[in-house]
PDB file of C-alpha atoms in Angstrom:
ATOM      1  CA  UNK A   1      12.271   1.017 -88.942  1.00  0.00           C
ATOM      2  CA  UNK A   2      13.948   0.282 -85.721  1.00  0.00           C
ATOM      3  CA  UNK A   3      17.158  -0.470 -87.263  1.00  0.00           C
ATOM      4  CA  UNK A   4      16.736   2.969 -88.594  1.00  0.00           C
ATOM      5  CA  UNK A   5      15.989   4.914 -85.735  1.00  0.00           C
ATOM      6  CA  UNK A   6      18.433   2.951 -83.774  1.00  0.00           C
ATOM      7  CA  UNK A   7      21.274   4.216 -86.388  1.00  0.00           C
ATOM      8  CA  UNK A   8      20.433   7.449 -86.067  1.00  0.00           C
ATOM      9  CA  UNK A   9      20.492   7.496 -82.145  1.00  0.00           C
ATOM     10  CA  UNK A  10      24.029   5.714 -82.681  1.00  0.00           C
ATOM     11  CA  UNK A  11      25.049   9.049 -85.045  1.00  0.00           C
ATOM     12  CA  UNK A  12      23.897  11.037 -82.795  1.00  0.00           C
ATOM     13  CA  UNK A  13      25.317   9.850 -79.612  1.00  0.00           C
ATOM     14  CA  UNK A  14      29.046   9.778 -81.551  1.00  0.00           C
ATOM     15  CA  UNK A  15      28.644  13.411 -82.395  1.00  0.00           C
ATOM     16  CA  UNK A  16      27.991  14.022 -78.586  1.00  0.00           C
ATOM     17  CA  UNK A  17      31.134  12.091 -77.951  1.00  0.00           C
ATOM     18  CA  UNK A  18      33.407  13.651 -80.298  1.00  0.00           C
ATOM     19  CA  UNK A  19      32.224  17.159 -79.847  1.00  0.00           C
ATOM     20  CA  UNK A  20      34.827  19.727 -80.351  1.00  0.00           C
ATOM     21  CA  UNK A  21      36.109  23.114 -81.424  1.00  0.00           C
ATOM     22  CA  UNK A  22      37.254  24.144 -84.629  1.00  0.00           C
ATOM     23  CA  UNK A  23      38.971  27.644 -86.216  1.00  0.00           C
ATOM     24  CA  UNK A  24      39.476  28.845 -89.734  1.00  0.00           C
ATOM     25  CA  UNK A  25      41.323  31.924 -90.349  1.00  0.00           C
ATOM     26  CA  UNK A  26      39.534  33.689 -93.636  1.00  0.00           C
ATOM     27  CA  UNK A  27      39.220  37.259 -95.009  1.00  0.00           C
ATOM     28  CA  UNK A  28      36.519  39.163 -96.521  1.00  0.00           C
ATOM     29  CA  UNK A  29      38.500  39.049 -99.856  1.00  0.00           C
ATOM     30  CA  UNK A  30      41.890  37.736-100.757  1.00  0.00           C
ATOM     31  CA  UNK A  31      42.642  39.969-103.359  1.00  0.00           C
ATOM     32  CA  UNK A  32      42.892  43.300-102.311  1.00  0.00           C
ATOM     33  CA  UNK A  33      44.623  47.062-103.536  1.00  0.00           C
ATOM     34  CA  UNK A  34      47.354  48.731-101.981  1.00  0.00           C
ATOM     35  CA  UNK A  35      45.389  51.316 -99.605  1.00  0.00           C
ATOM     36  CA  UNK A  36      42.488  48.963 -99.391  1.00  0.00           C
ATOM     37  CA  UNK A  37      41.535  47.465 -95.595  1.00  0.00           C
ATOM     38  CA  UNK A  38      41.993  43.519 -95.513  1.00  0.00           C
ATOM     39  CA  UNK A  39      39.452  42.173 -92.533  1.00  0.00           C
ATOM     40  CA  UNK A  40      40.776  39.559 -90.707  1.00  0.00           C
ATOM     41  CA  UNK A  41      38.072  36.973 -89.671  1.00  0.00           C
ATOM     42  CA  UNK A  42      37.648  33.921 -87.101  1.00  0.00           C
ATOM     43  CA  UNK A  43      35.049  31.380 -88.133  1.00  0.00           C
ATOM     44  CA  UNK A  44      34.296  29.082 -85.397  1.00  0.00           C
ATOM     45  CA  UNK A  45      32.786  25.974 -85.293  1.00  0.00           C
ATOM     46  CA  UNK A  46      31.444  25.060 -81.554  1.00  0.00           C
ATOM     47  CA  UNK A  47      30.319  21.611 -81.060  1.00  0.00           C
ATOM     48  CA  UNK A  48      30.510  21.344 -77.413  1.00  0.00           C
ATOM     49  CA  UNK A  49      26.728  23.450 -76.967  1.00  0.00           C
ATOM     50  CA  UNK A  50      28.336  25.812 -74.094  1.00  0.00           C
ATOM     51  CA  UNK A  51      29.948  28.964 -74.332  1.00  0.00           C
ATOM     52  CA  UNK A  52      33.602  28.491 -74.196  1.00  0.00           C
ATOM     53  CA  UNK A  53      36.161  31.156 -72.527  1.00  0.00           C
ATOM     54  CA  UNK A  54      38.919  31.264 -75.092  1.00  0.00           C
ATOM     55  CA  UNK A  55      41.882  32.540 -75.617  1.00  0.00           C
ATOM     56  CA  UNK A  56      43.069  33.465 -79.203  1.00  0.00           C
ATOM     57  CA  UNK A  57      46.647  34.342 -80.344  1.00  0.00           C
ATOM     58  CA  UNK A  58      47.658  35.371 -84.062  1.00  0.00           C
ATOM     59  CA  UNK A  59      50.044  37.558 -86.186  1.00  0.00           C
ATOM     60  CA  UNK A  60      48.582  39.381 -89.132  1.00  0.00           C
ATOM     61  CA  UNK A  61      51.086  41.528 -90.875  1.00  0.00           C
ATOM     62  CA  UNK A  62      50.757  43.009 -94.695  1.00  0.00           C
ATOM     63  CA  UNK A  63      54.007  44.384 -95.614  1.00  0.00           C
ATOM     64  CA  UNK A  64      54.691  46.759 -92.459  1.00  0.00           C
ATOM     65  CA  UNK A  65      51.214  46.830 -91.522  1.00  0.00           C
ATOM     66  CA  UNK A  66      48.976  44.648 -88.825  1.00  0.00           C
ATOM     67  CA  UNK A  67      48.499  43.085 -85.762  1.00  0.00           C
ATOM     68  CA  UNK A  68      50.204  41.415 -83.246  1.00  0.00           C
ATOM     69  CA  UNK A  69      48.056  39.340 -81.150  1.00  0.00           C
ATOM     70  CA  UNK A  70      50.019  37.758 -78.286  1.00  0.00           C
ATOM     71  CA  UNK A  71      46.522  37.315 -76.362  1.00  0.00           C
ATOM     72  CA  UNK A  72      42.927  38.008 -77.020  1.00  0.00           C
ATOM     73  CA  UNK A  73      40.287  36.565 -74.511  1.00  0.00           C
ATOM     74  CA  UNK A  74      36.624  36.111 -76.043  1.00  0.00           C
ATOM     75  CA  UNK A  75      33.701  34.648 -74.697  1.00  0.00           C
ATOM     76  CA  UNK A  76      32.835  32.175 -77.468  1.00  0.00           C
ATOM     77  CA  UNK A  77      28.902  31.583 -77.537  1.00  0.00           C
ATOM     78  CA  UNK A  78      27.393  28.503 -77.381  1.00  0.00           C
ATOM     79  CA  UNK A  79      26.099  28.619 -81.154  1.00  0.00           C
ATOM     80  CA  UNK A  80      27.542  25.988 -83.451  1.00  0.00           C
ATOM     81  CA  UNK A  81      28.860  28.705 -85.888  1.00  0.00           C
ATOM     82  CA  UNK A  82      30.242  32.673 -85.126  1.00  0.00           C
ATOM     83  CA  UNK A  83      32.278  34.673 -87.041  1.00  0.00           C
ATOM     84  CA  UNK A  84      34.302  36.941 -85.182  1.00  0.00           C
ATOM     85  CA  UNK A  85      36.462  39.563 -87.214  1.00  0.00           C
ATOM     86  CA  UNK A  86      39.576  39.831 -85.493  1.00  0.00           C
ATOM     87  CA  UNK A  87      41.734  42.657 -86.861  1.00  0.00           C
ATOM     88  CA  UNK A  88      41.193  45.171 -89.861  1.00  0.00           C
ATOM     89  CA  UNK A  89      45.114  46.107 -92.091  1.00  0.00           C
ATOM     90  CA  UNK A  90      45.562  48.536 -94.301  1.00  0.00           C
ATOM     91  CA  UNK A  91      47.338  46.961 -97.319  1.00  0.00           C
ATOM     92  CA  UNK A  92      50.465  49.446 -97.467  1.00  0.00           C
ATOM     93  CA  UNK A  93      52.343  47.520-100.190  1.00  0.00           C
ATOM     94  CA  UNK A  94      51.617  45.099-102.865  1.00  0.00           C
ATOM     95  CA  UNK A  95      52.799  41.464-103.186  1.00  0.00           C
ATOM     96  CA  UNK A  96      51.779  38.173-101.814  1.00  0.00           C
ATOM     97  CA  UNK A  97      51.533  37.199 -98.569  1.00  0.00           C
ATOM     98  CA  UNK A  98      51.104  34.806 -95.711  1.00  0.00           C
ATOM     99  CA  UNK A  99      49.114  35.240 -92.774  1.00  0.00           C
ATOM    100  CA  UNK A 100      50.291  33.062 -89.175  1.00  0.00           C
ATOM    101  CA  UNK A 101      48.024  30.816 -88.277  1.00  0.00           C
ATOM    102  CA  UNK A 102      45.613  31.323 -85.252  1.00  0.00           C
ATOM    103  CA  UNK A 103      46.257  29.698 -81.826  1.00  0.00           C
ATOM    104  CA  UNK A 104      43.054  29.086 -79.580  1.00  0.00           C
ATOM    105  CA  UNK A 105      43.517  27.937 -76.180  1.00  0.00           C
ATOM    106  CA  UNK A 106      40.239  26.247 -74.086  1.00  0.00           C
ATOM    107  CA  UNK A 107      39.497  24.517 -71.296  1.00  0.00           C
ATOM    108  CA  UNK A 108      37.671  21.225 -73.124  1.00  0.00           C
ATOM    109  CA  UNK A 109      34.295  21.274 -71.488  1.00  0.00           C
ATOM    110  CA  UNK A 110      33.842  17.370 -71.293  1.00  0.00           C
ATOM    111  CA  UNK A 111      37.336  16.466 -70.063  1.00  0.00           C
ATOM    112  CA  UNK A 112      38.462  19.565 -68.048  1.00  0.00           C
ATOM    113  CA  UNK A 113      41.992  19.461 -69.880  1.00  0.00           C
ATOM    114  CA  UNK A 114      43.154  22.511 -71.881  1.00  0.00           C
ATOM    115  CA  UNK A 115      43.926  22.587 -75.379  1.00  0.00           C
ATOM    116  CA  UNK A 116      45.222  24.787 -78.241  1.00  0.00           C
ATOM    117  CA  UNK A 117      43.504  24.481 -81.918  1.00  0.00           C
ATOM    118  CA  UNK A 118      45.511  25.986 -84.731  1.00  0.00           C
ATOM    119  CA  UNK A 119      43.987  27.439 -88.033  1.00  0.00           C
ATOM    120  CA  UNK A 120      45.321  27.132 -91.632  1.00  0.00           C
ATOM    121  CA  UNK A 121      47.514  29.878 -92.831  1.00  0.00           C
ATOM    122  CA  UNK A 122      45.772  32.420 -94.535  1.00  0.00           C
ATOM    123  CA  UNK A 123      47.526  33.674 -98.634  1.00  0.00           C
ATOM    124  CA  UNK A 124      46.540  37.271 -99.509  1.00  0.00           C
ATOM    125  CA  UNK A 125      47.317  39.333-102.563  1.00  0.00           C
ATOM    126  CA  UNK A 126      47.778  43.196-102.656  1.00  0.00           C
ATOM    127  CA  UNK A 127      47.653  44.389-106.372  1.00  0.00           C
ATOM    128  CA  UNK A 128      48.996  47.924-107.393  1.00  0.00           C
ATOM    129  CA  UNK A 129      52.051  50.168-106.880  1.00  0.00           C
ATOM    130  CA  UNK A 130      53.837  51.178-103.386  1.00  0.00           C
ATOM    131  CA  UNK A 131      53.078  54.474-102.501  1.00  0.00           C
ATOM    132  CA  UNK A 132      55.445  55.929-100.702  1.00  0.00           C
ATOM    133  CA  UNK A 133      54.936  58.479 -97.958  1.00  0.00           C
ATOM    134  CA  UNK A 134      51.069  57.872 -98.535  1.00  0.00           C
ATOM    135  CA  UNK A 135      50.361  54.853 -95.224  1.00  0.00           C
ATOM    136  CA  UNK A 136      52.082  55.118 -92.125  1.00  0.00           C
ATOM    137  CA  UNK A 137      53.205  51.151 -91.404  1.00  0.00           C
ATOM    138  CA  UNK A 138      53.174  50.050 -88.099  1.00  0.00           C
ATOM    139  CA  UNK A 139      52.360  46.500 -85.931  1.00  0.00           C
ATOM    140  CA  UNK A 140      50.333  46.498 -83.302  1.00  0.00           C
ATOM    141  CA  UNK A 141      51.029  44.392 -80.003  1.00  0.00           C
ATOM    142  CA  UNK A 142      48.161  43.717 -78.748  1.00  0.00           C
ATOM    143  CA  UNK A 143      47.475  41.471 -75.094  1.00  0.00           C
ATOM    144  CA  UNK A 144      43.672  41.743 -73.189  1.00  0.00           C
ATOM    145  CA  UNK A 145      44.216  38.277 -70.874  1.00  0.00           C
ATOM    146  CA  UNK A 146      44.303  37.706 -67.226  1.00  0.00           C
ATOM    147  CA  UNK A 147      42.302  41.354 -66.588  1.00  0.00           C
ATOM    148  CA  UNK A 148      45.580  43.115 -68.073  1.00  0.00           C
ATOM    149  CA  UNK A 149      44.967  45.219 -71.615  1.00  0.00           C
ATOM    150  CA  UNK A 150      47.641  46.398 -73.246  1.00  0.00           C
ATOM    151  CA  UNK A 151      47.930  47.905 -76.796  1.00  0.00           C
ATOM    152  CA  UNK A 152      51.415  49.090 -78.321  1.00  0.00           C
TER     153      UNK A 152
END
């Protein structure tokens, strides 16, 4: 019994030790239509057990449509899971394609250094026809660090 309970403090104390952040880029679904909106999400997993400032950088483009991230500072809670939905595209043409990874940049809360997780790419299908004339494409810049907010 002590063994036991003496493994478990062991597992536990590791975890403490090796606490960190993690990112995965997903979507609400994969496999949209042309004209449909494709949500863009951030799940992160927060080991640490503080709130984290963070800064988040990522391209999502669909064709001629999306979002250019170049800096997006969030608050990150101190819960060990959040889902944060990060842009919103309207799928203007159909075809397969790759979202960027994600870029998060933190200050690591047990060792003071900064450090930059990346997500997995993200592979999204549009299904139908082009329409032309019908969605106007455009990519938006977007930068909200270091009290500056600009959108283009």
């Amino acid at each position: 019994m002590i063994v036991i309970l003496n493994l478990i403090l062991i597992i536990l104390f590791l975890n403490l030790i090796n606490a960190q952040l993690t990112v995965t880029k997903l979507a609400e679904n994969t496999n949209i239509s042309v004209d449909s909106n494709l949500k863009v999400l951030l799940k992160f997993n927060n080991y640490f057990g503080k709130a984290l400032p963070i800064q988040i950088q990522s391209k999502d483009t669909i064709g001629g449509n999306g979002y250019d991230i170049e800096c997006y500072e969030f608050n990150l809670p101190a819960d060990p899971e959040i889902v944060l939905q990060l842009s919103e595209i309207q799928a203007s043409a159909p075809g397969n394609f790759t979202l960027d990874v994600a870029k998060v940049k933190f200050t690591n809360p047990r060792t003071g250094q900064e450090e930059v997780i990346v997500s997995e790419t993200l592979n999204v299908t549009v299904n139908g026809e082009y329409k032309t004339g019908t969605i106007t494409e455009s990519i938006t810049k977007i930068y909200q660090c270091d009290g500056q907010s600009q959108q283009s």
